[in-house]
Amino acid sequence: MRDTLLVGGWKAPSLVDVRGRVSFTLWLCGCNLRCPFCHNWKLAEMLPGTCRWAKLDELVEALSGAARLVDVLHVTGGEPLLQPGRLRGLLEASHKLGLGNSINTNCTLPENMEQLLEEKLVDHVATDLKTPFHLLTGLSKSQAARLWGRYLDCLRLLARHGVEVELRIPVPRDIPGYTRLLEESLRQPTEALKGTNWYIVVNPLQGPPAVTPRSPDWCAEHCNPPRTLLEEVAAIAKRYNRKTYTINTPTAGP
Ligand code: SF4
């Protein structure tokens, strides 16, 4: 089974998954978090009909067929680092094809990330800075406090290995004190990422009908933040990193 990956599917070329790059995007199954806004929750929970075992050969063949059209293999999910041993072969094959490797991870599994970093198989990582961490991860406060430390360890590892990091800020609305909490939660990641190339993407949480989140009720209250809030978040983020970009979606409020 080591030459198979539990996948949800793939898409190539994709222009929307890695900022400024064309990607072959692969969705892997399973996740250790329970974010209420998650759009890929069926795949994250491996619901029947959403996932299948794909042989490494099949994935390499698909990647190879798209290689001249894309810059980078982008592995997302779900949480790709739940399958680190199986992922290794695909990342190696991607480098042999001359592509970069990008992973979209919740960064709470630093030991699994470290294995891949030691082998220089990761060039770019996209990860969310979820604030408030326990609310946006769907965990209890005590579970979230433990995982926050692991998240920071993961960022430090990325910096130590010189990996480029896209720090995404998923922006909810109507969370009391949100901008103050964000300001606080940006401090430690900024410190952790010192020494590597990183940038921020402000990402409004989208709700139905654009997407089908895990919790439609939560999303009805907290998705589709107003543009004024996005501007405020971008202004705060720029104080930590001038390379801050905002995703504008049609569902953002006025
Ligand atoms: S948003 Fe990402 S980290 Fe959160 S549950 Fe979904 S796949 Fe997991």
PDB file of C-alpha atoms and ligand atoms in Angstrom:
ATOM      1  CA  MET A   1       0.000   0.000   0.000  1.00  0.00           C
ATOM      2  CA  ARG A   2       3.000   2.345   0.241  1.00  0.00           C
ATOM      3  CA  ASP A   3       2.741   3.080  -3.479  1.00  0.00           C
ATOM      4  CA  THR A   4      -0.851   4.331  -3.194  1.00  0.00           C
ATOM      5  CA  LEU A   5      -2.430   7.555  -1.964  1.00  0.00           C
ATOM      6  CA  LEU A   6      -5.974   8.127  -0.752  1.00  0.00           C
ATOM      7  CA  VAL A   7      -7.111  10.872  -3.135  1.00  0.00           C
ATOM      8  CA  GLY A   8     -10.199  12.949  -3.756  1.00  0.00           C
ATOM      9  CA  GLY A   9      -9.111  13.945  -7.290  1.00  0.00           C
ATOM     10  CA  TRP A  10      -6.868  16.344  -9.179  1.00  0.00           C
ATOM     11  CA  LYS A  11      -7.046  19.281 -11.557  1.00  0.00           C
ATOM     12  CA  ALA A  12      -4.543  20.636 -14.067  1.00  0.00           C
ATOM     13  CA  PRO A  13      -3.857  23.282 -14.984  1.00  0.00           C
ATOM     14  CA  SER A  14      -5.211  25.334 -12.085  1.00  0.00           C
ATOM     15  CA  LEU A  15      -4.673  29.099 -11.880  1.00  0.00           C
ATOM     16  CA  VAL A  16      -6.226  29.654  -8.456  1.00  0.00           C
ATOM     17  CA  ASP A  17      -4.485  27.399  -5.941  1.00  0.00           C
ATOM     18  CA  VAL A  18      -0.975  28.889  -5.663  1.00  0.00           C
ATOM     19  CA  ARG A  19      -0.582  32.628  -5.948  1.00  0.00           C
ATOM     20  CA  GLY A  20       1.167  33.620  -9.204  1.00  0.00           C
ATOM     21  CA  ARG A  21       1.755  30.014 -10.313  1.00  0.00           C
ATOM     22  CA  VAL A  22       0.033  27.437 -12.477  1.00  0.00           C
ATOM     23  CA  SER A  23      -0.451  24.206 -10.589  1.00  0.00           C
ATOM     24  CA  PHE A  24      -1.318  20.567 -10.880  1.00  0.00           C
ATOM     25  CA  THR A  25      -3.561  20.434  -7.807  1.00  0.00           C
ATOM     26  CA  LEU A  26      -4.123  17.140  -6.027  1.00  0.00           C
ATOM     27  CA  TRP A  27      -6.655  16.694  -3.216  1.00  0.00           C
ATOM     28  CA  LEU A  28      -5.808  14.088  -0.556  1.00  0.00           C
ATOM     29  CA  CYS A  29      -8.303  12.635   1.925  1.00  0.00           C
ATOM     30  CA  GLY A  30      -8.597  12.810   5.708  1.00  0.00           C
ATOM     31  CA  CYS A  31      -7.975  15.643   8.158  1.00  0.00           C
ATOM     32  CA  ASN A  32      -7.250  15.983  11.880  1.00  0.00           C
ATOM     33  CA  LEU A  33      -9.194  19.278  12.248  1.00  0.00           C
ATOM     34  CA  ARG A  34     -12.907  20.057  12.059  1.00  0.00           C
ATOM     35  CA  CYS A  35     -13.050  23.627  10.721  1.00  0.00           C
ATOM     36  CA  PRO A  36     -16.720  24.700  10.555  1.00  0.00           C
ATOM     37  CA  PHE A  37     -16.184  26.643   7.296  1.00  0.00           C
ATOM     38  CA  CYS A  38     -14.358  23.754   5.539  1.00  0.00           C
ATOM     39  CA  HIS A  39     -15.453  23.410   1.898  1.00  0.00           C
ATOM     40  CA  ASN A  40     -13.788  20.015   1.512  1.00  0.00           C
ATOM     41  CA  TRP A  41     -15.234  18.459   4.649  1.00  0.00           C
ATOM     42  CA  LYS A  42     -16.695  15.418   2.853  1.00  0.00           C
ATOM     43  CA  LEU A  43     -13.239  14.553   1.604  1.00  0.00           C
ATOM     44  CA  ALA A  44     -11.686  15.482   4.971  1.00  0.00           C
ATOM     45  CA  GLU A  45     -14.095  13.052   6.673  1.00  0.00           C
ATOM     46  CA  MET A  46     -13.652  10.465   3.898  1.00  0.00           C
ATOM     47  CA  LEU A  47     -17.397  10.138   3.347  1.00  0.00           C
ATOM     48  CA  PRO A  48     -18.417   7.271   1.047  1.00  0.00           C
ATOM     49  CA  GLY A  49     -17.970   8.100  -2.626  1.00  0.00           C
ATOM     50  CA  THR A  50     -15.474  10.947  -2.090  1.00  0.00           C
ATOM     51  CA  CYS A  51     -12.113   9.120  -1.963  1.00  0.00           C
ATOM     52  CA  ARG A  52     -10.275   6.273  -3.639  1.00  0.00           C
ATOM     53  CA  TRP A  53      -6.846   4.664  -3.497  1.00  0.00           C
ATOM     54  CA  ALA A  54      -4.773   5.788  -6.488  1.00  0.00           C
ATOM     55  CA  LYS A  55      -1.505   4.122  -7.457  1.00  0.00           C
ATOM     56  CA  LEU A  56       1.566   6.291  -7.513  1.00  0.00           C
ATOM     57  CA  ASP A  57       2.154   5.294 -11.172  1.00  0.00           C
ATOM     58  CA  GLU A  58      -1.266   6.640 -12.151  1.00  0.00           C
ATOM     59  CA  LEU A  59      -0.600   9.947 -10.383  1.00  0.00           C
ATOM     60  CA  VAL A  60       2.882  10.305 -11.879  1.00  0.00           C
ATOM     61  CA  GLU A  61       1.477   9.614 -15.335  1.00  0.00           C
ATOM     62  CA  ALA A  62      -1.185  12.321 -14.900  1.00  0.00           C
ATOM     63  CA  LEU A  63       1.411  14.761 -13.539  1.00  0.00           C
ATOM     64  CA  SER A  64       3.814  13.972 -16.337  1.00  0.00           C
ATOM     65  CA  GLY A  65       1.065  14.556 -18.934  1.00  0.00           C
ATOM     66  CA  ALA A  66       0.409  18.037 -17.505  1.00  0.00           C
ATOM     67  CA  ALA A  67       4.031  18.954 -16.692  1.00  0.00           C
ATOM     68  CA  ARG A  68       4.561  21.266 -19.671  1.00  0.00           C
ATOM     69  CA  LEU A  69       1.482  23.301 -18.666  1.00  0.00           C
ATOM     70  CA  VAL A  70       2.231  23.786 -14.970  1.00  0.00           C
ATOM     71  CA  ASP A  71       4.950  25.193 -12.685  1.00  0.00           C
ATOM     72  CA  VAL A  72       4.194  23.338  -9.526  1.00  0.00           C
ATOM     73  CA  LEU A  73       2.558  20.284  -7.967  1.00  0.00           C
ATOM     74  CA  HIS A  74       0.206  21.596  -5.280  1.00  0.00           C
ATOM     75  CA  VAL A  75      -1.006  19.001  -2.784  1.00  0.00           C
ATOM     76  CA  THR A  76      -4.003  19.994  -0.719  1.00  0.00           C
ATOM     77  CA  GLY A  77      -6.878  18.248   1.004  1.00  0.00           C
ATOM     78  CA  GLY A  78      -7.926  17.351   3.540  1.00  0.00           C
ATOM     79  CA  GLU A  79      -4.580  17.283   5.280  1.00  0.00           C
ATOM     80  CA  PRO A  80      -1.791  15.986   2.994  1.00  0.00           C
ATOM     81  CA  LEU A  81       0.624  15.393   5.875  1.00  0.00           C
ATOM     82  CA  LEU A  82      -1.521  12.527   7.163  1.00  0.00           C
ATOM     83  CA  GLN A  83       0.073  10.512   4.324  1.00  0.00           C
ATOM     84  CA  PRO A  84       3.719  11.668   4.415  1.00  0.00           C
ATOM     85  CA  GLY A  85       5.373   8.350   3.546  1.00  0.00           C
ATOM     86  CA  ARG A  86       3.114   7.796   0.581  1.00  0.00           C
ATOM     87  CA  LEU A  87       3.429  11.405  -0.552  1.00  0.00           C
ATOM     88  CA  ARG A  88       7.233  11.228  -0.688  1.00  0.00           C
ATOM     89  CA  GLY A  89       7.306   9.222  -3.967  1.00  0.00           C
ATOM     90  CA  LEU A  90       5.057  11.711  -5.714  1.00  0.00           C
ATOM     91  CA  LEU A  91       7.086  14.720  -4.552  1.00  0.00           C
ATOM     92  CA  GLU A  92      10.271  13.016  -5.779  1.00  0.00           C
ATOM     93  CA  ALA A  93       8.673  12.314  -9.161  1.00  0.00           C
ATOM     94  CA  SER A  94       7.522  15.936  -9.414  1.00  0.00           C
ATOM     95  CA  HIS A  95      11.052  17.254  -8.832  1.00  0.00           C
ATOM     96  CA  LYS A  96      12.371  14.824 -11.460  1.00  0.00           C
ATOM     97  CA  LEU A  97       9.884  16.363 -13.908  1.00  0.00           C
ATOM     98  CA  GLY A  98      11.352  19.795 -13.101  1.00  0.00           C
ATOM     99  CA  LEU A  99       8.332  21.028 -11.128  1.00  0.00           C
ATOM    100  CA  GLY A 100       8.249  22.763  -7.751  1.00  0.00           C
ATOM    101  CA  ASN A 101       6.371  21.181  -4.837  1.00  0.00           C
ATOM    102  CA  SER A 102       3.778  23.105  -2.847  1.00  0.00           C
ATOM    103  CA  ILE A 103       1.789  21.748   0.103  1.00  0.00           C
ATOM    104  CA  ASN A 104      -1.347  23.244   1.585  1.00  0.00           C
ATOM    105  CA  THR A 105      -1.325  22.070   5.187  1.00  0.00           C
ATOM    106  CA  ASN A 106      -2.857  23.012   8.522  1.00  0.00           C
ATOM    107  CA  CYS A 107       0.741  22.736   9.834  1.00  0.00           C
ATOM    108  CA  THR A 108      -0.198  20.852  13.011  1.00  0.00           C
ATOM    109  CA  LEU A 109       1.873  17.744  12.164  1.00  0.00           C
ATOM    110  CA  PRO A 110       5.426  19.139  12.305  1.00  0.00           C
ATOM    111  CA  GLU A 111       7.143  15.734  12.618  1.00  0.00           C
ATOM    112  CA  ASN A 112       5.547  14.597   9.348  1.00  0.00           C
ATOM    113  CA  MET A 113       6.566  17.853   7.674  1.00  0.00           C
ATOM    114  CA  GLU A 114      10.130  17.491   8.967  1.00  0.00           C
ATOM    115  CA  GLN A 115      10.680  14.175   7.169  1.00  0.00           C
ATOM    116  CA  LEU A 116       9.851  15.801   3.833  1.00  0.00           C
ATOM    117  CA  LEU A 117      11.900  18.933   4.589  1.00  0.00           C
ATOM    118  CA  GLU A 118      14.987  16.879   5.480  1.00  0.00           C
ATOM    119  CA  GLU A 119      14.775  15.350   2.018  1.00  0.00           C
ATOM    120  CA  LYS A 120      14.318  18.811   0.407  1.00  0.00           C
ATOM    121  CA  LEU A 121      11.035  17.753  -1.161  1.00  0.00           C
ATOM    122  CA  VAL A 122       9.008  20.882  -0.289  1.00  0.00           C
ATOM    123  CA  ASP A 123       9.532  24.297  -1.926  1.00  0.00           C
ATOM    124  CA  HIS A 124       6.385  26.177  -0.938  1.00  0.00           C
ATOM    125  CA  VAL A 125       3.793  25.822   1.825  1.00  0.00           C
ATOM    126  CA  ALA A 126       0.389  27.465   2.120  1.00  0.00           C
ATOM    127  CA  THR A 127      -1.165  27.439   5.576  1.00  0.00           C
ATOM    128  CA  ASP A 128      -4.051  29.222   7.295  1.00  0.00           C
ATOM    129  CA  LEU A 129      -3.603  31.450  10.305  1.00  0.00           C
ATOM    130  CA  LYS A 130      -6.945  30.619  11.911  1.00  0.00           C
ATOM    131  CA  THR A 131      -8.170  33.209  14.432  1.00  0.00           C
ATOM    132  CA  PRO A 132      -9.616  32.556  16.965  1.00  0.00           C
ATOM    133  CA  PHE A 133      -7.756  29.261  16.633  1.00  0.00           C
ATOM    134  CA  HIS A 134     -10.200  27.071  18.588  1.00  0.00           C
ATOM    135  CA  LEU A 135     -13.297  28.443  16.840  1.00  0.00           C
ATOM    136  CA  LEU A 136     -11.925  28.188  13.316  1.00  0.00           C
ATOM    137  CA  THR A 137     -10.418  24.720  13.835  1.00  0.00           C
ATOM    138  CA  GLY A 138     -13.594  23.360  15.473  1.00  0.00           C
ATOM    139  CA  LEU A 139     -11.581  22.105  18.483  1.00  0.00           C
ATOM    140  CA  SER A 140     -12.001  22.525  22.224  1.00  0.00           C
ATOM    141  CA  LYS A 141      -9.920  25.303  23.802  1.00  0.00           C
ATOM    142  CA  SER A 142      -7.544  22.773  25.401  1.00  0.00           C
ATOM    143  CA  GLN A 143      -7.032  20.791  22.172  1.00  0.00           C
ATOM    144  CA  ALA A 144      -6.500  24.028  20.258  1.00  0.00           C
ATOM    145  CA  ALA A 145      -3.946  25.328  22.775  1.00  0.00           C
ATOM    146  CA  ARG A 146      -1.889  22.152  22.284  1.00  0.00           C
ATOM    147  CA  LEU A 147      -2.100  22.308  18.498  1.00  0.00           C
ATOM    148  CA  TRP A 148      -1.208  26.029  18.411  1.00  0.00           C
ATOM    149  CA  GLY A 149       2.231  25.133  19.809  1.00  0.00           C
ATOM    150  CA  ARG A 150       2.646  22.483  17.120  1.00  0.00           C
ATOM    151  CA  TYR A 151       1.560  24.996  14.467  1.00  0.00           C
ATOM    152  CA  LEU A 152       4.289  27.402  15.576  1.00  0.00           C
ATOM    153  CA  ASP A 153       6.837  24.535  15.615  1.00  0.00           C
ATOM    154  CA  CYS A 154       5.837  23.760  12.034  1.00  0.00           C
ATOM    155  CA  LEU A 155       6.364  27.397  10.960  1.00  0.00           C
ATOM    156  CA  ARG A 156       9.799  27.461  12.661  1.00  0.00           C
ATOM    157  CA  LEU A 157      10.769  24.302  10.789  1.00  0.00           C
ATOM    158  CA  LEU A 158       9.723  25.843   7.477  1.00  0.00           C
ATOM    159  CA  ALA A 159      11.802  28.944   8.224  1.00  0.00           C
ATOM    160  CA  ARG A 160      14.817  26.843   9.249  1.00  0.00           C
ATOM    161  CA  HIS A 161      14.626  24.978   5.922  1.00  0.00           C
ATOM    162  CA  GLY A 162      14.148  28.160   3.887  1.00  0.00           C
ATOM    163  CA  VAL A 163      10.746  27.130   2.501  1.00  0.00           C
ATOM    164  CA  GLU A 164       8.591  29.904   1.000  1.00  0.00           C
ATOM    165  CA  VAL A 165       5.371  30.315   3.023  1.00  0.00           C
ATOM    166  CA  GLU A 166       1.984  31.692   2.011  1.00  0.00           C
ATOM    167  CA  LEU A 167       0.282  32.601   5.294  1.00  0.00           C
ATOM    168  CA  ARG A 168      -3.422  32.742   4.551  1.00  0.00           C
ATOM    169  CA  ILE A 169      -5.762  34.656   6.838  1.00  0.00           C
ATOM    170  CA  PRO A 170      -9.280  33.212   6.545  1.00  0.00           C
ATOM    171  CA  VAL A 171     -11.477  36.156   7.564  1.00  0.00           C
ATOM    172  CA  PRO A 172     -14.806  35.492   9.343  1.00  0.00           C
ATOM    173  CA  ARG A 173     -17.351  38.169  10.240  1.00  0.00           C
ATOM    174  CA  ASP A 174     -19.093  38.938  13.495  1.00  0.00           C
ATOM    175  CA  ILE A 175     -16.479  37.422  15.810  1.00  0.00           C
ATOM    176  CA  PRO A 176     -16.282  39.734  18.854  1.00  0.00           C
ATOM    177  CA  GLY A 177     -12.846  41.393  19.109  1.00  0.00           C
ATOM    178  CA  TYR A 178     -11.633  39.722  15.891  1.00  0.00           C
ATOM    179  CA  THR A 179      -9.155  42.363  14.732  1.00  0.00           C
ATOM    180  CA  ARG A 180      -7.565  42.621  18.198  1.00  0.00           C
ATOM    181  CA  LEU A 181      -7.255  38.804  18.375  1.00  0.00           C
ATOM    182  CA  LEU A 182      -5.766  38.724  14.873  1.00  0.00           C
ATOM    183  CA  GLU A 183      -3.191  41.335  15.805  1.00  0.00           C
ATOM    184  CA  GLU A 184      -2.173  39.117  18.766  1.00  0.00           C
ATOM    185  CA  SER A 185      -2.119  35.884  16.769  1.00  0.00           C
ATOM    186  CA  LEU A 186       0.019  37.422  13.991  1.00  0.00           C
ATOM    187  CA  ARG A 187       2.897  38.168  16.388  1.00  0.00           C
ATOM    188  CA  GLN A 188       4.125  34.620  17.017  1.00  0.00           C
ATOM    189  CA  PRO A 189       3.950  33.394  13.387  1.00  0.00           C
ATOM    190  CA  THR A 190       5.828  36.531  12.285  1.00  0.00           C
ATOM    191  CA  GLU A 191       8.567  35.696  14.788  1.00  0.00           C
ATOM    192  CA  ALA A 192       8.549  32.015  13.791  1.00  0.00           C
ATOM    193  CA  LEU A 193       8.919  32.784  10.077  1.00  0.00           C
ATOM    194  CA  LYS A 194      11.902  35.112  10.467  1.00  0.00           C
ATOM    195  CA  GLY A 195      14.612  34.371   7.923  1.00  0.00           C
ATOM    196  CA  THR A 196      12.464  32.822   5.217  1.00  0.00           C
ATOM    197  CA  ASN A 197      10.543  34.332   2.315  1.00  0.00           C
ATOM    198  CA  TRP A 198       6.867  34.620   3.277  1.00  0.00           C
ATOM    199  CA  TYR A 199       3.817  36.622   2.372  1.00  0.00           C
ATOM    200  CA  ILE A 200       0.211  37.003   3.511  1.00  0.00           C
ATOM    201  CA  VAL A 201      -3.007  36.361   1.617  1.00  0.00           C
ATOM    202  CA  VAL A 202      -6.209  37.779   3.132  1.00  0.00           C
ATOM    203  CA  ASN A 203      -8.918  35.299   2.268  1.00  0.00           C
ATOM    204  CA  PRO A 204     -12.608  36.070   2.997  1.00  0.00           C
ATOM    205  CA  LEU A 205     -14.474  32.997   4.204  1.00  0.00           C
ATOM    206  CA  GLN A 206     -17.061  32.174   1.595  1.00  0.00           C
ATOM    207  CA  GLY A 207     -20.455  30.680   2.349  1.00  0.00           C
ATOM    208  CA  PRO A 208     -23.343  29.194   0.340  1.00  0.00           C
ATOM    209  CA  PRO A 209     -24.218  29.239  -2.498  1.00  0.00           C
ATOM    210  CA  ALA A 210     -20.577  29.609  -3.659  1.00  0.00           C
ATOM    211  CA  VAL A 211     -19.528  26.654  -1.485  1.00  0.00           C
ATOM    212  CA  THR A 212     -21.047  23.985   0.768  1.00  0.00           C
ATOM    213  CA  PRO A 213     -19.376  24.380   4.164  1.00  0.00           C
ATOM    214  CA  ARG A 214     -19.307  21.757   6.920  1.00  0.00           C
ATOM    215  CA  SER A 215     -21.595  23.907   9.078  1.00  0.00           C
ATOM    216  CA  PRO A 216     -24.055  26.003   7.047  1.00  0.00           C
ATOM    217  CA  ASP A 217     -25.412  27.466  10.310  1.00  0.00           C
ATOM    218  CA  TRP A 218     -21.950  28.634  11.425  1.00  0.00           C
ATOM    219  CA  CYS A 219     -21.332  30.030   7.966  1.00  0.00           C
ATOM    220  CA  ALA A 220     -24.665  31.872   7.879  1.00  0.00           C
ATOM    221  CA  GLU A 221     -23.408  33.787  10.919  1.00  0.00           C
ATOM    222  CA  HIS A 222     -19.715  34.133  10.133  1.00  0.00           C
ATOM    223  CA  CYS A 223     -18.973  33.788   6.385  1.00  0.00           C
ATOM    224  CA  ASN A 224     -18.923  36.497   3.683  1.00  0.00           C
ATOM    225  CA  PRO A 225     -17.217  39.291   5.664  1.00  0.00           C
ATOM    226  CA  PRO A 226     -17.749  42.878   4.509  1.00  0.00           C
ATOM    227  CA  ARG A 227     -15.106  44.576   2.348  1.00  0.00           C
ATOM    228  CA  THR A 228     -14.464  47.107   5.098  1.00  0.00           C
ATOM    229  CA  LEU A 229     -13.344  44.284   7.403  1.00  0.00           C
ATOM    230  CA  LEU A 230     -11.090  42.839   4.673  1.00  0.00           C
ATOM    231  CA  GLU A 231      -9.472  46.268   4.283  1.00  0.00           C
ATOM    232  CA  GLU A 232      -8.960  46.521   8.025  1.00  0.00           C
ATOM    233  CA  VAL A 233      -7.415  43.033   8.158  1.00  0.00           C
ATOM    234  CA  ALA A 234      -5.132  43.834   5.209  1.00  0.00           C
ATOM    235  CA  ALA A 235      -3.975  47.030   6.947  1.00  0.00           C
ATOM    236  CA  ILE A 236      -3.134  45.057  10.120  1.00  0.00           C
ATOM    237  CA  ALA A 237      -1.392  42.312   8.117  1.00  0.00           C
ATOM    238  CA  LYS A 238       0.735  44.892   6.266  1.00  0.00           C
ATOM    239  CA  ARG A 239       2.172  46.009   9.586  1.00  0.00           C
ATOM    240  CA  TYR A 240       3.642  42.495   9.909  1.00  0.00           C
ATOM    241  CA  ASN A 241       4.493  41.873   6.249  1.00  0.00           C
ATOM    242  CA  ARG A 242       4.226  44.434   3.463  1.00  0.00           C
ATOM    243  CA  LYS A 243       3.779  41.595   0.986  1.00  0.00           C
ATOM    244  CA  THR A 244       0.066  41.257   1.762  1.00  0.00           C
ATOM    245  CA  TYR A 245      -2.524  40.463  -0.909  1.00  0.00           C
ATOM    246  CA  THR A 246      -6.314  40.264  -0.662  1.00  0.00           C
ATOM    247  CA  ILE A 247      -8.548  37.833  -2.502  1.00  0.00           C
ATOM    248  CA  ASN A 248     -11.655  39.623  -3.704  1.00  0.00           C
ATOM    249  CA  THR A 249     -14.664  37.382  -4.050  1.00  0.00           C
ATOM    250  CA  PRO A 250     -18.070  38.315  -5.438  1.00  0.00           C
ATOM    251  CA  THR A 251     -19.644  37.134  -2.168  1.00  0.00           C
ATOM    252  CA  ALA A 252     -17.789  39.658   0.009  1.00  0.00           C
ATOM    253  CA  GLY A 253     -20.285  42.006   1.593  1.00  0.00           C
ATOM    254  CA  PRO A 254     -20.341  45.798   1.037  1.00  0.00           C
TER     255      PRO A 254
HETATM  256  S1  SF4 B   1     -10.290  23.598   6.234  1.00  0.00           S
HETATM  257 FE1  SF4 B   1      -8.452  22.372   5.928  1.00  0.00          FE
HETATM  258  S2  SF4 B   1      -7.694  22.007   7.998  1.00  0.00           S
HETATM  259 FE2  SF4 B   1      -9.806  22.619   8.205  1.00  0.00          FE
HETATM  260  S3  SF4 B   1     -11.015  20.718   8.240  1.00  0.00           S
HETATM  261 FE3  SF4 B   1     -10.941  21.426   6.118  1.00  0.00          FE
HETATM  262  S4  SF4 B   1      -9.219  20.385   5.194  1.00  0.00           S
HETATM  263 FE4  SF4 B   1      -8.981  20.243   7.443  1.00  0.00          FE
END
